[in-house]
Tab-separated table of N, CA, C and O in Angstrom:
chain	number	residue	atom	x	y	z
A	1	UNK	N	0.816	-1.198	0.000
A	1	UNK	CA	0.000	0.000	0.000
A	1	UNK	C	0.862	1.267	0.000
A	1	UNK	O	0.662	2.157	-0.825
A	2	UNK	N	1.530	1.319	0.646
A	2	UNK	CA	2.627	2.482	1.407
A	2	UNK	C	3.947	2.073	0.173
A	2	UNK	O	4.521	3.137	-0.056
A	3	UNK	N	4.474	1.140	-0.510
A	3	UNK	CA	5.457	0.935	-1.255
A	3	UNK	C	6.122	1.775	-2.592
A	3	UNK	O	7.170	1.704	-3.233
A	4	UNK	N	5.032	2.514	-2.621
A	4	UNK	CA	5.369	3.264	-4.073
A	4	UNK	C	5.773	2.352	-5.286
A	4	UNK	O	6.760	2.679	-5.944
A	5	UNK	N	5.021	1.161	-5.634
A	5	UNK	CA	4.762	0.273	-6.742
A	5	UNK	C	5.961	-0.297	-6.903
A	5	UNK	O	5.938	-1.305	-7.609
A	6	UNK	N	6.978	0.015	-6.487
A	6	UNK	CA	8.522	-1.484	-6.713
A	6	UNK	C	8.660	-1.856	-5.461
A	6	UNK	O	9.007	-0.994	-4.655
A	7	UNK	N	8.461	-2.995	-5.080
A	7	UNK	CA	9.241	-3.862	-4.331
A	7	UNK	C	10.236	-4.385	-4.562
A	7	UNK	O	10.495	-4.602	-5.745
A	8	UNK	N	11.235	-4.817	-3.463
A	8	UNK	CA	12.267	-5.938	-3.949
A	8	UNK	C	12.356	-6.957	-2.889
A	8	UNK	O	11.514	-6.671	-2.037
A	9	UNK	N	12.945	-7.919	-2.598
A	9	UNK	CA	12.572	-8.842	-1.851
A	9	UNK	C	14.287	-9.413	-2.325
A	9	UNK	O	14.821	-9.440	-3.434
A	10	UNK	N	14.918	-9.912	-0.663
A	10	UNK	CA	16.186	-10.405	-1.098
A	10	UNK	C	16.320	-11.570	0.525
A	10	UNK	O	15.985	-11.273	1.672
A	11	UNK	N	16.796	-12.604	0.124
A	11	UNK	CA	17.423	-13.416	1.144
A	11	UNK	C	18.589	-13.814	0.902
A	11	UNK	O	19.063	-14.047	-0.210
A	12	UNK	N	19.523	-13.989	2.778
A	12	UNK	CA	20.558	-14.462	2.478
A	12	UNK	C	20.699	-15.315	3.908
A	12	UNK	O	19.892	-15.691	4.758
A	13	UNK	N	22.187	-15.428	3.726
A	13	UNK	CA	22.548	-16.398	4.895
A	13	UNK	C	23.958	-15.469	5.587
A	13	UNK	O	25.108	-15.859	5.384
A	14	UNK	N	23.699	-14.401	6.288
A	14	UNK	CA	24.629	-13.444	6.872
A	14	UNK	C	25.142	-13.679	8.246
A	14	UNK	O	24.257	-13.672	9.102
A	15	UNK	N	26.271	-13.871	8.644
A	15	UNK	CA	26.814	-13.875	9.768
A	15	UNK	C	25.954	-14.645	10.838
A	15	UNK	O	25.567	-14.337	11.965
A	16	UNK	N	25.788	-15.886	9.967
A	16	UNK	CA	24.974	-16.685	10.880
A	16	UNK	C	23.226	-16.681	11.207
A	16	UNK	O	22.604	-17.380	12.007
A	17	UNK	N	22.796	-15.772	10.399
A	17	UNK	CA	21.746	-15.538	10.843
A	17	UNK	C	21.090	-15.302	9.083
A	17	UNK	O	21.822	-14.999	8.142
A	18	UNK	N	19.547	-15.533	8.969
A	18	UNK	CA	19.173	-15.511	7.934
A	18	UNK	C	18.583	-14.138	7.957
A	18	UNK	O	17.948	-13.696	8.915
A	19	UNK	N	18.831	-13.476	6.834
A	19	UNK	CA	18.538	-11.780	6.765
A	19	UNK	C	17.733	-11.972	5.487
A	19	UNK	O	18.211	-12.324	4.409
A	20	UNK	N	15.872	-11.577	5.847
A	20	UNK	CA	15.294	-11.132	4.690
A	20	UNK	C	15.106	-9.773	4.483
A	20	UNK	O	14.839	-9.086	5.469
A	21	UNK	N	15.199	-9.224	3.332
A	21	UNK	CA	14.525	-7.899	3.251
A	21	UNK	C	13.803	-7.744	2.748
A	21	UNK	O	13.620	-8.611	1.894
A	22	UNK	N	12.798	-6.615	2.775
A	22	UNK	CA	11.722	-6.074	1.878
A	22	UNK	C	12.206	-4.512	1.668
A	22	UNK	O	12.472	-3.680	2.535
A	23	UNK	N	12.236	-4.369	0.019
A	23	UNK	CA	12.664	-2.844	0.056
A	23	UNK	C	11.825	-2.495	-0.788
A	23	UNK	O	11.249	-3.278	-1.545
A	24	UNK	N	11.598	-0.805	-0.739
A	24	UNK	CA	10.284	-0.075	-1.534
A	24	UNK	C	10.718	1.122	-1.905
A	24	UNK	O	11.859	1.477	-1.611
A	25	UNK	N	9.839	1.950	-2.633
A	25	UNK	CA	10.425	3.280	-3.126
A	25	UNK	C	9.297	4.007	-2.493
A	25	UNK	O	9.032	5.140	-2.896
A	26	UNK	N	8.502	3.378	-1.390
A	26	UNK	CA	7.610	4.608	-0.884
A	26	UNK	C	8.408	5.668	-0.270
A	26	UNK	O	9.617	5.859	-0.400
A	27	UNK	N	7.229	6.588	0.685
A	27	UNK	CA	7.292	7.937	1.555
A	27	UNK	C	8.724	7.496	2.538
A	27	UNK	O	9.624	8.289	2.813
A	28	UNK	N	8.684	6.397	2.866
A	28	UNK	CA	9.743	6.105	3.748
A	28	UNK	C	8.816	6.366	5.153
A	28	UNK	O	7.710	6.908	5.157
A	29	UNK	N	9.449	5.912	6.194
A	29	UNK	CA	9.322	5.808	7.321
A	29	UNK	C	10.157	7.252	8.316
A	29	UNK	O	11.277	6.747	8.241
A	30	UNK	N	10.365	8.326	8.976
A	30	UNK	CA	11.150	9.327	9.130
A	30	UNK	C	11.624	8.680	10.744
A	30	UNK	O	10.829	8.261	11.586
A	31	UNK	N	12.809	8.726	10.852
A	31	UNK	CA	13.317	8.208	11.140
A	31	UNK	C	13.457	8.335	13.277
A	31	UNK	O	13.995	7.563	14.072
A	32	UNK	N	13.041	9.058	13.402
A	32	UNK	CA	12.322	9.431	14.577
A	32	UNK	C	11.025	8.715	14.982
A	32	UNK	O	10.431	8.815	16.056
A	33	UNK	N	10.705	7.979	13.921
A	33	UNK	CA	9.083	7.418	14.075
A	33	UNK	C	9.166	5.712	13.814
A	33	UNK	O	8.286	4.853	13.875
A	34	UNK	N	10.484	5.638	13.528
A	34	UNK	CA	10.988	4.017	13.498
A	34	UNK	C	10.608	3.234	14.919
A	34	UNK	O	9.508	2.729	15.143
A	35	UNK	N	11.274	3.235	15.455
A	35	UNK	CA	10.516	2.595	16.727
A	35	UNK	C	9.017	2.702	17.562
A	35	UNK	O	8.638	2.003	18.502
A	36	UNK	N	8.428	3.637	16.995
A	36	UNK	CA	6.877	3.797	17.887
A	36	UNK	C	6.397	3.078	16.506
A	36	UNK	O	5.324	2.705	16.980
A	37	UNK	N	6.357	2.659	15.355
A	37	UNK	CA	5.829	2.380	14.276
A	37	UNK	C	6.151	0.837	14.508
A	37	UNK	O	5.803	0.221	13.500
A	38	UNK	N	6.632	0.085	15.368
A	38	UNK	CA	6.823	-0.962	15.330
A	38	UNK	C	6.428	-1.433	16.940
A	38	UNK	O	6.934	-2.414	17.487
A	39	UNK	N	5.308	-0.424	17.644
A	39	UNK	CA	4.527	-0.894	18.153
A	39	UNK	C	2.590	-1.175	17.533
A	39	UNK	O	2.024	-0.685	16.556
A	40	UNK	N	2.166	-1.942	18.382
A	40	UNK	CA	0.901	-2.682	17.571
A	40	UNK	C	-0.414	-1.028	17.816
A	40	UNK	O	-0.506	-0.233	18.751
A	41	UNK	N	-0.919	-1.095	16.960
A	41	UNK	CA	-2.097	0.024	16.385
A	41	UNK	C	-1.436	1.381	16.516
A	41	UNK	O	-1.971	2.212	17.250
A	42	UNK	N	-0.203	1.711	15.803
A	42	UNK	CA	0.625	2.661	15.739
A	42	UNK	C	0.458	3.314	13.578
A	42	UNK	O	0.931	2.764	12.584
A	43	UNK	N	-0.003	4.018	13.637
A	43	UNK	CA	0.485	4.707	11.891
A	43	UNK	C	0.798	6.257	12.002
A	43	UNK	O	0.441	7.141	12.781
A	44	UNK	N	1.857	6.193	10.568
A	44	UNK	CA	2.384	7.735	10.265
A	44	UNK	C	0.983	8.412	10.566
A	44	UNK	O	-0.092	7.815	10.512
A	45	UNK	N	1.151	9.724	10.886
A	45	UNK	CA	-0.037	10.512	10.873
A	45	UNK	C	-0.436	10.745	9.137
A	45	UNK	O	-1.573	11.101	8.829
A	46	UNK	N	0.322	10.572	8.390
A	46	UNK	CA	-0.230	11.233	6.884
A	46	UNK	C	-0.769	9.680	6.499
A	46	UNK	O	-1.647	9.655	5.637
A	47	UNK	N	-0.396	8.574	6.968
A	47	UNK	CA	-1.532	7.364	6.308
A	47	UNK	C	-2.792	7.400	7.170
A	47	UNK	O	-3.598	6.484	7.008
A	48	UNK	N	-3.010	8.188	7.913
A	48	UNK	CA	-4.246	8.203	8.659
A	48	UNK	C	-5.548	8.588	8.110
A	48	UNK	O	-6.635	8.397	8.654
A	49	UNK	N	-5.278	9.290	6.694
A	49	UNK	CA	-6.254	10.099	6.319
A	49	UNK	C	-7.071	8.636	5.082
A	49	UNK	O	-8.271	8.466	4.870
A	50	UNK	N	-6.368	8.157	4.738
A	50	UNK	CA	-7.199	7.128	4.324
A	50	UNK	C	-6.779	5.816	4.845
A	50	UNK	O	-6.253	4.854	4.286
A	51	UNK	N	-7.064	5.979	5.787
A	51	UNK	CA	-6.405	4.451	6.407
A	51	UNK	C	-7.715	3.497	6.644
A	51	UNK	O	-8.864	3.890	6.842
A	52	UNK	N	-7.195	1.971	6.564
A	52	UNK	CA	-7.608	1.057	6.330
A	52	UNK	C	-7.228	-0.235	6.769
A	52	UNK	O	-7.873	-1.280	6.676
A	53	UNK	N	-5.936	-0.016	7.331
A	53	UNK	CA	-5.346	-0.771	8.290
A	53	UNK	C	-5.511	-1.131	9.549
A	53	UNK	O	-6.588	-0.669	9.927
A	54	UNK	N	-4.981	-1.729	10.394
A	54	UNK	CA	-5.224	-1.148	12.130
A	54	UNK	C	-3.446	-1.004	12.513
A	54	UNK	O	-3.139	-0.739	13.675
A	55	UNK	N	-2.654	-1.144	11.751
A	55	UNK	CA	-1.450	-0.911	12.292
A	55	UNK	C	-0.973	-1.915	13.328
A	55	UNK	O	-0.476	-1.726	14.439
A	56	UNK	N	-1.187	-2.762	12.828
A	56	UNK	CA	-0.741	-3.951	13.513
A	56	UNK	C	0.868	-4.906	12.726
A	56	UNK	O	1.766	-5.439	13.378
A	57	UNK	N	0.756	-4.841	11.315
A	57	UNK	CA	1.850	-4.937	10.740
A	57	UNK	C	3.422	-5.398	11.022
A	57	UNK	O	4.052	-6.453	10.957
A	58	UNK	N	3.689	-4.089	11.353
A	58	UNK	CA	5.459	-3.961	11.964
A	58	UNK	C	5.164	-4.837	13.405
A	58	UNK	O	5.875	-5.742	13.841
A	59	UNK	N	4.216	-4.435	13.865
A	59	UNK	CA	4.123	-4.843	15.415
A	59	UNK	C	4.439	-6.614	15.738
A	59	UNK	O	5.170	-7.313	16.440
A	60	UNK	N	3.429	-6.742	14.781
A	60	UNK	CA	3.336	-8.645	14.677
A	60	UNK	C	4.172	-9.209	14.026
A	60	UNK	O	4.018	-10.421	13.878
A	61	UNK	N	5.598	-8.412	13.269
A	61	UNK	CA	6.378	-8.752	12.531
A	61	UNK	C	7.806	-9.073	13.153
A	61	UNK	O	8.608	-9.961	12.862
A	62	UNK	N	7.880	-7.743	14.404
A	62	UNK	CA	8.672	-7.749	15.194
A	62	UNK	C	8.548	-8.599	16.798
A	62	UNK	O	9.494	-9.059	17.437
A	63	UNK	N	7.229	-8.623	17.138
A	63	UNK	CA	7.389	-9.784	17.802
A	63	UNK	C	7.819	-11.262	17.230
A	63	UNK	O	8.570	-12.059	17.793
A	64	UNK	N	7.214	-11.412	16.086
A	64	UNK	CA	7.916	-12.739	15.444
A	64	UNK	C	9.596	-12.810	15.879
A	64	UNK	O	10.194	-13.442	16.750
A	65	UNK	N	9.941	-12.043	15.044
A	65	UNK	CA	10.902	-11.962	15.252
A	65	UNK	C	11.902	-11.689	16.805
A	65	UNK	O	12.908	-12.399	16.805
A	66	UNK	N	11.827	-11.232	17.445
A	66	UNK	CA	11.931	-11.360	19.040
A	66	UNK	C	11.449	-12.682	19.547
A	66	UNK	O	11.967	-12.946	20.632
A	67	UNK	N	10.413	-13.830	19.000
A	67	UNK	CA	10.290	-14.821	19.537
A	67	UNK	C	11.378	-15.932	18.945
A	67	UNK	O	11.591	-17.020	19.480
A	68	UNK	N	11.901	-15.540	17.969
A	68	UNK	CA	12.995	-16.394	17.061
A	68	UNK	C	14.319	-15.911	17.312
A	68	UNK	O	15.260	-16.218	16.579
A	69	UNK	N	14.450	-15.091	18.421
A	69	UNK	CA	15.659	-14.427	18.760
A	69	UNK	C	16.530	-13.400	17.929
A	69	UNK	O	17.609	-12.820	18.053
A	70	UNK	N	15.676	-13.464	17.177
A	70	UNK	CA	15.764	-11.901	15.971
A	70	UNK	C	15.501	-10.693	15.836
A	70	UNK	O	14.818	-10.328	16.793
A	71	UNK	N	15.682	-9.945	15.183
A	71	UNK	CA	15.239	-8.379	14.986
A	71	UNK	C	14.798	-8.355	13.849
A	71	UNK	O	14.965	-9.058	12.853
A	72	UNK	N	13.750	-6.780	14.268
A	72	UNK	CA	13.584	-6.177	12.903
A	72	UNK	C	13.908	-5.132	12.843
A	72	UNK	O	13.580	-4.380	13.761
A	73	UNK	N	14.744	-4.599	11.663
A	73	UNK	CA	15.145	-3.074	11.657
A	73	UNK	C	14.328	-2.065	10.650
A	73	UNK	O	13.891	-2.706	9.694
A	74	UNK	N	14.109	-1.137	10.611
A	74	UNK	CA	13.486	-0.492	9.272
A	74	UNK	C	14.244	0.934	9.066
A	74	UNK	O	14.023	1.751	9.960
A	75	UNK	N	14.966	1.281	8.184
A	75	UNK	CA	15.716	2.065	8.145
A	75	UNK	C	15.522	2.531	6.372
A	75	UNK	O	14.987	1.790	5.548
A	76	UNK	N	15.976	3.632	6.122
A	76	UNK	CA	15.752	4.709	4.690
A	76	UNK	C	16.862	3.604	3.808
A	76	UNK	O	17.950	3.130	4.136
A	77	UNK	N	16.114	3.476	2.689
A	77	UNK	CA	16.884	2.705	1.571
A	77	UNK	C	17.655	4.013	0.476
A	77	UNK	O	16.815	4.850	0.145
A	78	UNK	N	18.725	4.213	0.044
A	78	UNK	CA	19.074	4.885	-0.563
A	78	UNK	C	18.528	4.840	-2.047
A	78	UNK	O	18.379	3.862	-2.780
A	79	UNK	N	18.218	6.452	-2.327
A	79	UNK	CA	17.258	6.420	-3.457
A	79	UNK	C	15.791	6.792	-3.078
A	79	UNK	O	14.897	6.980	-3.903
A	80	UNK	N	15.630	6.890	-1.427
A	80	UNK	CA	14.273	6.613	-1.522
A	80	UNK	C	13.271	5.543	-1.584
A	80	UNK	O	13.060	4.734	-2.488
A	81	UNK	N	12.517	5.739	-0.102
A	81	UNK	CA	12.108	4.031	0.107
A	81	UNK	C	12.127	3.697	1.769
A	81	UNK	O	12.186	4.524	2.679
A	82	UNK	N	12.053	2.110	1.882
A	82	UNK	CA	12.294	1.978	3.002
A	82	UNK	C	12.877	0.485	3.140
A	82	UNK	O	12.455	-0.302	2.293
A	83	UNK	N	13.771	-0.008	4.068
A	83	UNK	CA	13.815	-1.478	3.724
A	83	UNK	C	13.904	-2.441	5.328
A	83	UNK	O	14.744	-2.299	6.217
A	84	UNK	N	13.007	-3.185	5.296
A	84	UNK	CA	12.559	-3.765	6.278
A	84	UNK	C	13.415	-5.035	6.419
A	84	UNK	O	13.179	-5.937	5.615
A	85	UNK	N	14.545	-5.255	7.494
A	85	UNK	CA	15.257	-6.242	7.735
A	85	UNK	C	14.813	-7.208	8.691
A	85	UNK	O	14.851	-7.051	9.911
A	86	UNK	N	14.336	-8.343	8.005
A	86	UNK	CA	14.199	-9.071	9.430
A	86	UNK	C	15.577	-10.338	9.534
A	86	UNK	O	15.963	-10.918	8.520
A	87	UNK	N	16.086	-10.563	10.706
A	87	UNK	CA	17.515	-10.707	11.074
A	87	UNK	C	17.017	-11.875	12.163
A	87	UNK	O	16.769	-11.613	13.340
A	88	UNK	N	16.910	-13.235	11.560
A	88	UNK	CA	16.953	-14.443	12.747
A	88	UNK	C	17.844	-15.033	12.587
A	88	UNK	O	18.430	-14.763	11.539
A	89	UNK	N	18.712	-16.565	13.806
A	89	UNK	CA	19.475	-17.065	13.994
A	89	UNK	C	19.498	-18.262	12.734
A	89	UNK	O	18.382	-18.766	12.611
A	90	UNK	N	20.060	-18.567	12.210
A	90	UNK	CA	20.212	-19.624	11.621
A	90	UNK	C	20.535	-21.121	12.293
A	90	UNK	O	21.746	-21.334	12.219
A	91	UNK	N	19.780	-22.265	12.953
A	91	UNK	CA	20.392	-23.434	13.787
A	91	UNK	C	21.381	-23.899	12.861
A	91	UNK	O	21.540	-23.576	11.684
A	92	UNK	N	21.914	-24.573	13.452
A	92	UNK	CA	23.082	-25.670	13.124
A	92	UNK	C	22.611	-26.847	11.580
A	92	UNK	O	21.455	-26.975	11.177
A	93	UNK	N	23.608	-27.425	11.083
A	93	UNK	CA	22.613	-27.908	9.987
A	93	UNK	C	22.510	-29.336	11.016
A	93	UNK	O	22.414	-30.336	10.304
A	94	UNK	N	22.508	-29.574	12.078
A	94	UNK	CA	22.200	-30.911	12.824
A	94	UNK	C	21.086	-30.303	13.609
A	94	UNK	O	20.765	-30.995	14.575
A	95	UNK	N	20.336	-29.081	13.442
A	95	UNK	CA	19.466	-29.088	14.065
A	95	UNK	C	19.456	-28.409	15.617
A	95	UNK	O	18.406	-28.064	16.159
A	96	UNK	N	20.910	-28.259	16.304
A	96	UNK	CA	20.870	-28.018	16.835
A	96	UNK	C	20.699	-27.683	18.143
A	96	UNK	O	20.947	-26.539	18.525
């Protein structure tokens, strides 16, 4: 909704830990508003005016992630945009 029509989508296997991203050419996220935006029924004030969401999103994305011993980061993609890292442990290939 918020993406400004390109997505990109990338996985890897980084320093032990599996790093997906989601990157966009929307409004971006300002960067003062990164962390309250990744609590649950939280939105920018300018998606409010047609909103349709409940802002639950980042919230349920980042607890995932905190239950897998991971993070999520959301930080300005150069160019314009935004890119959403989510950062979990990778187990052992025995499982662990």
């Amino acid at each position: 909704k918020y993406g400004g029509g390109e997505i990109t989508l990338a996985a890897r296997i980084d320093g032990g830990h599996l790093l997906l991203e989601v990157m966009d050419r929307g409004p971006g996220i300002p960067p003062t508003e990164v962390e309250r935006m990744k609590r649950p029924f939280t939105r920018l004030e300018s998606a409010r005016t047609d909103a349709k969401g409940t802002g639950l999103g980042l919230a349920i994305v980042e607890r995932i992630a905190r239950l897998h011993k991971g993070t999520l980061t959301l930080s300005a993609r150069e160019g314009g945009g935004l890119i959403a890292a989510l950062r979990i442990p990778c187990l052992p290939p025995n499982g662990g």
